[in-house]
Every structure is written in structure tokens, then in C-alpha cells.
Coordinates of C-alpha atoms in Angstrom, one line a residue:
X5 CA 114.6 88.6 41.7
X6 CA 111.4 88.4 42.9
X7 CA 109.9 90.6 45.5
X8 CA 109.8 89.1 49.1
X9 CA 106.7 89.2 51.1
X10 CA 106.7 89.4 54.9
X11 CA 103.7 88.2 57.3
X12 CA 102.6 91.5 58.9
X13 CA 102.9 90.5 62.8
X14 CA 100.1 91.3 65.0
X15 CA 100.1 94.5 67.3
X16 CA 99.6 92.9 69.9
X17 CA 103.8 91.0 68.9
X18 CA 105.1 94.0 70.7
X19 CA 103.3 93.4 74.2
X20 CA 105.0 89.9 74.4
X21 CA 108.0 91.4 76.3
X22 CA 105.8 92.3 78.7
X23 CA 105.5 89.0 79.8
X24 CA 109.0 88.2 80.9
X25 CA 109.4 91.3 82.8
X26 CA 106.2 90.4 84.8
X27 CA 107.9 87.4 85.8
X28 CA 111.2 88.6 86.3
X29 CA 109.6 91.4 88.5
X30 CA 107.5 88.7 90.5
X31 CA 109.6 86.8 91.4
X32 CA 112.2 89.9 92.6
X33 CA 109.1 91.1 94.4
X34 CA 108.8 87.5 96.1
X35 CA 112.5 87.2 97.1
X36 CA 113.0 90.5 98.6
X37 CA 109.7 90.0 101.0
X38 CA 111.0 86.8 101.8
X39 CA 114.0 88.1 102.6
X40 CA 113.1 91.3 104.4
X41 CA 110.1 88.9 106.4
X42 CA 113.0 86.9 107.9
X43 CA 114.4 90.4 109.9
X44 CA 113.6 89.8 113.4
X45 CA 111.9 93.5 113.3
X46 CA 110.1 92.6 110.4
X47 CA 108.4 89.5 112.3
X48 CA 107.6 91.8 115.5
X49 CA 105.7 93.7 113.1
X50 CA 103.7 90.9 112.0
X51 CA 103.1 89.7 115.0
X52 CA 101.8 93.0 116.8
X53 CA 99.6 93.3 113.4
X54 CA 98.3 90.3 112.1
X55 CA 97.1 91.9 108.9
X56 CA 93.7 91.9 110.3
X57 CA 91.7 95.7 112.1
X58 CA 88.8 94.6 114.1
X59 CA 85.7 95.4 113.2
X60 CA 82.7 97.1 115.8
X61 CA 80.4 94.5 117.3
X62 CA 77.3 95.1 115.9
X63 CA 79.3 94.3 112.2
X64 CA 77.2 91.9 110.2
X65 CA 78.8 88.7 109.4
X66 CA 78.3 86.4 105.8
X67 CA 76.6 88.1 102.4
X68 CA 72.9 88.3 102.1
X69 CA 71.8 87.2 99.1
X70 CA 71.4 90.5 97.4
X71 CA 74.9 91.2 97.7
X72 CA 75.5 88.1 95.8
X73 CA 74.1 89.4 92.9
X74 CA 75.1 93.2 93.4
X75 CA 78.1 90.7 92.9
X76 CA 77.5 88.9 89.7
X77 CA 75.8 92.3 88.1
X78 CA 78.4 94.5 89.1
X79 CA 81.3 92.0 87.4
X80 CA 78.9 92.0 84.2
X81 CA 78.5 95.3 83.8
X82 CA 82.3 95.8 84.4
X83 CA 83.3 93.2 81.5
X84 CA 81.2 95.4 79.0
X85 CA 82.6 98.4 80.3
X86 CA 86.4 97.6 79.8
X87 CA 85.4 96.1 76.5
X88 CA 83.4 98.9 74.7
X89 CA 85.4 101.3 76.5
X90 CA 88.7 99.9 74.9
X91 CA 86.5 100.3 71.8
X92 CA 85.5 103.9 72.1
X93 CA 89.1 104.4 72.3
X94 CA 90.6 102.1 69.5
X95 CA 88.2 101.6 67.4
X96 CA 88.6 104.0 64.0
X97 CA 85.4 103.3 61.6
X98 CA 82.2 102.2 63.5
X99 CA 79.7 99.6 62.2
X100 CA 77.0 101.8 63.0
X101 CA 75.5 104.9 64.5
X102 CA 72.8 105.5 66.3
X103 CA 70.5 108.9 66.6
X104 CA 67.8 109.3 69.3
X105 CA 64.5 109.4 68.8
X106 CA 63.6 111.9 71.4
X107 CA 66.7 114.1 71.8
X108 CA 66.0 116.0 75.0
X109 CA 69.0 117.1 76.2
X110 CA 71.3 114.8 74.2
X111 CA 71.6 117.2 71.0
X112 CA 74.6 119.4 69.5
X113 CA 74.2 122.5 67.6
X114 CA 70.5 122.2 67.8
X115 CA 70.7 118.6 66.3
X116 CA 69.6 115.0 67.3
X117 CA 72.5 113.4 68.9
X118 CA 74.5 110.9 66.2
X119 CA 76.9 108.4 68.2
X120 CA 79.1 105.2 67.6
X121 CA 76.9 102.0 68.1
X122 CA 79.6 100.6 70.4
X123 CA 79.6 104.1 72.5
X124 CA 75.9 103.7 72.5
X125 CA 76.2 100.4 74.0
X126 CA 79.1 101.7 76.0
X127 CA 76.8 104.1 77.9
X128 CA 73.7 101.5 77.7
X129 CA 76.1 99.6 79.8
X130 CA 77.0 102.5 82.0
X131 CA 73.7 103.4 82.9
X132 CA 72.8 100.3 83.8
X133 CA 76.0 99.8 85.9
X134 CA 75.3 103.1 87.8
X135 CA 71.6 101.6 88.5
X136 CA 73.6 98.8 90.5
X137 CA 75.5 100.7 92.7
X138 CA 73.0 103.0 93.5
X139 CA 70.7 100.0 94.7
X140 CA 74.3 98.5 96.5
X141 CA 75.3 102.5 98.0
X142 CA 71.6 102.1 99.7
X143 CA 71.7 98.9 100.2
X144 CA 75.2 98.5 102.4
X145 CA 74.1 101.3 104.5
X146 CA 71.2 100.4 105.3
X147 CA 72.2 96.5 106.3
X148 CA 75.2 97.7 108.2
X149 CA 77.2 96.3 105.3
X150 CA 79.7 99.3 104.9
X151 CA 81.2 98.9 108.2
X152 CA 83.1 95.9 106.2
X153 CA 85.1 98.2 103.5
X154 CA 85.0 101.5 105.2
X155 CA 87.8 101.9 107.6
X156 CA 87.2 103.0 111.1
X157 CA 90.1 102.1 112.9
X158 CA 93.5 103.7 112.5
X159 CA 95.6 100.6 112.7
X160 CA 94.8 99.1 109.0
X161 CA 96.9 101.2 108.1
X162 CA 100.0 99.0 109.5
X163 CA 98.0 95.8 109.6
X164 CA 97.4 96.7 105.0
X165 CA 101.2 97.2 105.4
X166 CA 101.7 93.5 107.2
X167 CA 98.9 92.5 104.8
X168 CA 100.5 93.4 101.5
X169 CA 103.9 91.8 102.9
X170 CA 102.3 88.3 103.9
X171 CA 100.8 88.3 100.3
X172 CA 104.4 89.1 98.8
X173 CA 106.3 86.6 100.0
X174 CA 103.5 84.1 98.8
X175 CA 103.0 83.3 102.8
X176 CA 99.1 84.3 103.0
X177 CA 97.7 86.1 105.6
X178 CA 94.9 84.6 107.8
X179 CA 91.4 84.7 105.7
X180 CA 88.4 85.0 107.5
X181 CA 86.3 86.8 104.8
X182 CA 82.9 85.5 105.8
X183 CA 83.1 87.8 108.9
X184 CA 86.5 90.1 108.4
X185 CA 88.2 91.1 105.5
X186 CA 92.1 91.4 105.8
X187 CA 93.0 95.3 105.6
X188 CA 94.2 95.2 102.7
X189 CA 91.1 94.1 100.8
X190 CA 89.5 96.8 103.1
X191 CA 91.3 99.1 102.0
X192 CA 91.1 98.0 98.4
X193 CA 87.1 97.5 98.4
X194 CA 86.5 101.2 99.7
X195 CA 89.2 102.5 96.8
X196 CA 87.0 100.6 94.2
X197 CA 84.0 101.8 95.4
X198 CA 84.3 105.1 97.4
X199 CA 87.0 106.7 95.1
X200 CA 87.3 104.7 91.7
X201 CA 83.6 104.4 90.9
X202 CA 82.2 108.0 91.5
X203 CA 85.2 109.3 89.9
X204 CA 84.8 107.0 86.9
X205 CA 80.7 108.1 86.5
X206 CA 82.3 111.9 86.8
X207 CA 84.7 112.1 84.3
X208 CA 82.6 109.6 82.0
X209 CA 79.6 111.9 82.4
X210 CA 82.3 114.6 81.6
X211 CA 82.7 113.3 77.8
X212 CA 79.2 112.2 77.3
X213 CA 78.3 113.3 73.3
X214 CA 75.3 116.4 73.7
X215 CA 76.2 117.2 77.8
X216 CA 79.8 118.0 77.2
X217 CA 78.2 121.3 75.8
X218 CA 76.5 121.9 78.9
X219 CA 79.7 121.7 81.0
X220 CA 81.2 124.5 79.1
X221 CA 80.4 127.1 82.2
X222 CA 82.7 125.2 84.0
X223 CA 84.9 124.4 81.5
X224 CA 87.9 126.3 83.7
X225 CA 87.2 124.3 86.9
X226 CA 86.7 121.0 85.4
X227 CA 88.3 120.9 81.7
X228 CA 86.6 117.9 79.2
X229 CA 90.9 117.5 78.6
X230 CA 91.1 116.6 82.4
X231 CA 88.5 114.4 82.5
X232 CA 89.6 112.4 78.8
X233 CA 93.0 112.3 81.0
X234 CA 91.8 110.6 83.9
X235 CA 89.0 108.3 82.8
X236 CA 91.2 105.9 80.8
X237 CA 93.8 105.2 83.6
X238 CA 90.3 104.5 86.1
X239 CA 89.5 102.4 83.0
X240 CA 92.8 100.3 83.9
X241 CA 93.0 100.5 87.3
X242 CA 89.6 98.7 87.2
X243 CA 91.0 95.8 84.8
X244 CA 93.9 95.5 86.9
X245 CA 92.1 95.2 89.9
X246 CA 89.9 92.5 88.6
X247 CA 93.0 90.1 87.7
X248 CA 94.3 90.6 91.0
X249 CA 91.3 89.9 93.0
X250 CA 90.4 86.7 91.0
X251 CA 93.8 85.5 90.9
X252 CA 94.3 86.2 95.2
X253 CA 90.7 84.6 95.1
X254 CA 91.1 81.7 93.6
X255 CA 95.1 81.5 95.1
X256 CA 94.0 81.5 98.8
X257 CA 91.2 79.1 99.4
X258 CA 89.5 78.8 96.0
X259 CA 86.5 77.0 97.6
X260 CA 85.4 78.7 100.4
X261 CA 86.0 82.5 98.7
X262 CA 83.5 81.3 95.8
X263 CA 81.2 79.6 98.2
X264 CA 81.2 83.3 100.1
X265 CA 80.0 85.2 97.5
X266 CA 78.6 83.0 95.1
X267 CA 77.2 80.4 97.8
X268 CA 75.9 82.3 100.5
X269 CA 77.8 80.1 103.1
X270 CA 81.4 79.8 105.0
X271 CA 81.9 76.2 104.1
X272 CA 83.9 74.6 101.8
X273 CA 82.0 72.4 98.8
X274 CA 81.5 72.6 95.4
X275 CA 78.4 74.9 95.1
X276 CA 79.9 78.3 95.2
X277 CA 82.2 76.8 92.2
X278 CA 78.8 75.8 90.2
X279 CA 77.2 79.4 90.2
X280 CA 81.3 80.9 89.6
X281 CA 81.1 78.7 86.7
X282 CA 77.7 79.7 86.1
X283 CA 77.8 83.3 86.2
X284 CA 81.4 82.3 83.8
X285 CA 79.4 81.2 80.7
X286 CA 76.7 83.8 80.8
X287 CA 80.0 86.4 80.4
X288 CA 80.8 84.2 77.8
X289 CA 78.0 84.1 75.7
X290 CA 77.2 87.6 76.3
X291 CA 80.6 88.5 75.0
X292 CA 79.7 86.5 71.7
X293 CA 76.2 88.3 71.8
X294 CA 77.0 91.8 71.6
X295 CA 77.7 91.6 68.2
X296 CA 76.7 95.0 66.2
X297 CA 73.6 92.9 64.7
X298 CA 72.1 92.3 67.8
X299 CA 73.3 95.4 69.3
X300 CA 71.7 97.2 66.4
X301 CA 68.3 96.0 67.2
X302 CA 68.9 96.8 70.5
X303 CA 69.7 100.5 70.0
X304 CA 66.8 100.7 67.6
X305 CA 64.3 100.0 70.3
X306 CA 65.2 103.4 71.7
X307 CA 66.4 105.0 68.4
X308 CA 67.7 104.5 64.2
X309 CA 70.4 102.9 63.8
X310 CA 72.2 103.1 60.1
X311 CA 75.4 104.2 58.0

């Protein structure tokens, strides 16, 4: 009898079961939220806390051009940070290795640092993202834009709960992002900008090859194992945030929302969508261009690339 052969399943096949679970879970959440929202006490709560906390009278309105560029660059860099972060975690055999010409701090036991090419790309994009983030911090605090993503009133908590219930019941909270985010957006952006991003940087620095050894004096205070345990969940958080964020942007008034962050106006037209579409094209082109043969040429500018 001839031996039977079986077609190997994709490693992603095991994740197929997640789709129906997510759909069923989402349906149950919507049903529960709509049921709770029908209660008189909850309706009274939604009236008292409509989902938006007031801003100071001096708070800026609208989004300056630099913030739109910051938004695009941050999105662009995050795309490749997540991609290369996953490669660092899953790649067993690197396409090539990079060795820095001017070793500086990056030495291991006195020898020049040699790292996989995809890790070099991860660290490079990380550096660009951090520089962009520093510029962002400076600009939001000098322009007053910080007040739009930093809680300044205690009623932001009940308003965030109200907004969450409204989203979950598929009856969107009143959107006025041009002048004031709803409380859930405010807390989400605060968490991303002032908690998750700094944690990603601090945990990432702790793991940088060549620098990790220099942190040995604080190993007991900040173990390398702790940094590794935190870094990956932070990446998952950013990926989940992006999915939810983009979904809600498109579901709660796509043209107006895209005009806010890409078109520089509160109007409802296709200008912001056109810029958004162009940014997606750049991301797709960058995604396919970031091949080992291209990365090797870029990495060779600052080091030696080989097997």
C-alpha cells in the first residue's frame, strides 16, 4: 500500500478558531450593553455624564500641520517596529548579520557587536520613532496641545465609562474631535503617549545587545527578564490599539475624522481621505521595499553586512 501524504497546515490555521470566538464575544457585549443602557438609572447616568469632559477655555482648537505629520510618521514607524519586533521574536535564522564599524558602546566582551539584520532594522526604526516622539513632546507642550490628551478633571472617569457604554451599544458618543476628544479617547491617547510609549523605550533599551551588559549594576532593581516579559505585551497593546483606533475612525464618520488628521479641517470632504490613502500607499511600498537585499545596502552604510 502506498504511503499517504498529508498537506502540512499553515501555522496560522490554529488561530482560525479565534474569529468565531471574537464575533460571538462582540455580539454578546453589544447585547449586554444595549440591555444595560435601557435601564432608567443608566439613562440618568448617561445624561449626567454624556462622555466628554470639559477643557480649559484656552485649549487649542483643531490640529496644526506639524501634528498631522507627526501622526503619519508615528504610524509609519510603528508599522515597521511591530513587524520587525515580531521577526526578532520568531526568526530562527537571520538573512544576514550586521557589525558596526565604529563600535563605541556597542561591544560584547570587547568585541564589535554582531546582530541579525532584522534586529538592526528594528533598532534603527526604534531610533527614528523615539526622535519623532521627542519632537512631539516638545511641540505639544509648547503649543498647548497637551491639554487635549492629559486628564485635567476628575469627571473624565465617569465620562469615559459613559463613552465606553455608548461605543459598546453601537450608539456612538457625540464626536467633536476637532475641539475636544471624548473622555475614552482622551484616556486612551494619554495611555499610549505617556505610559505605553515610555515603557516600550525603557524596556527596549534594557534589551539592546551591547548595552544590556552595561545595565548589570541594576540587574536586581531592573532585571533583564522583567524587561523581556514587559516588552512583547506592550507591542501587542500597540497593535490592538491601532486596530481599534482605525476601526472607530472609519466607523464614526470616516471623512470628517480623516480630514481632522490628514486634511487639516473640520469639513466633510475627500481631502483627508486622499492623503490617508496616499499614506497607506507609502506604507505598502515601504513594507515590500524592506527586503533583506535593500536593508543590507542601507545597513552597510554604517557597518559590515555578511553571513
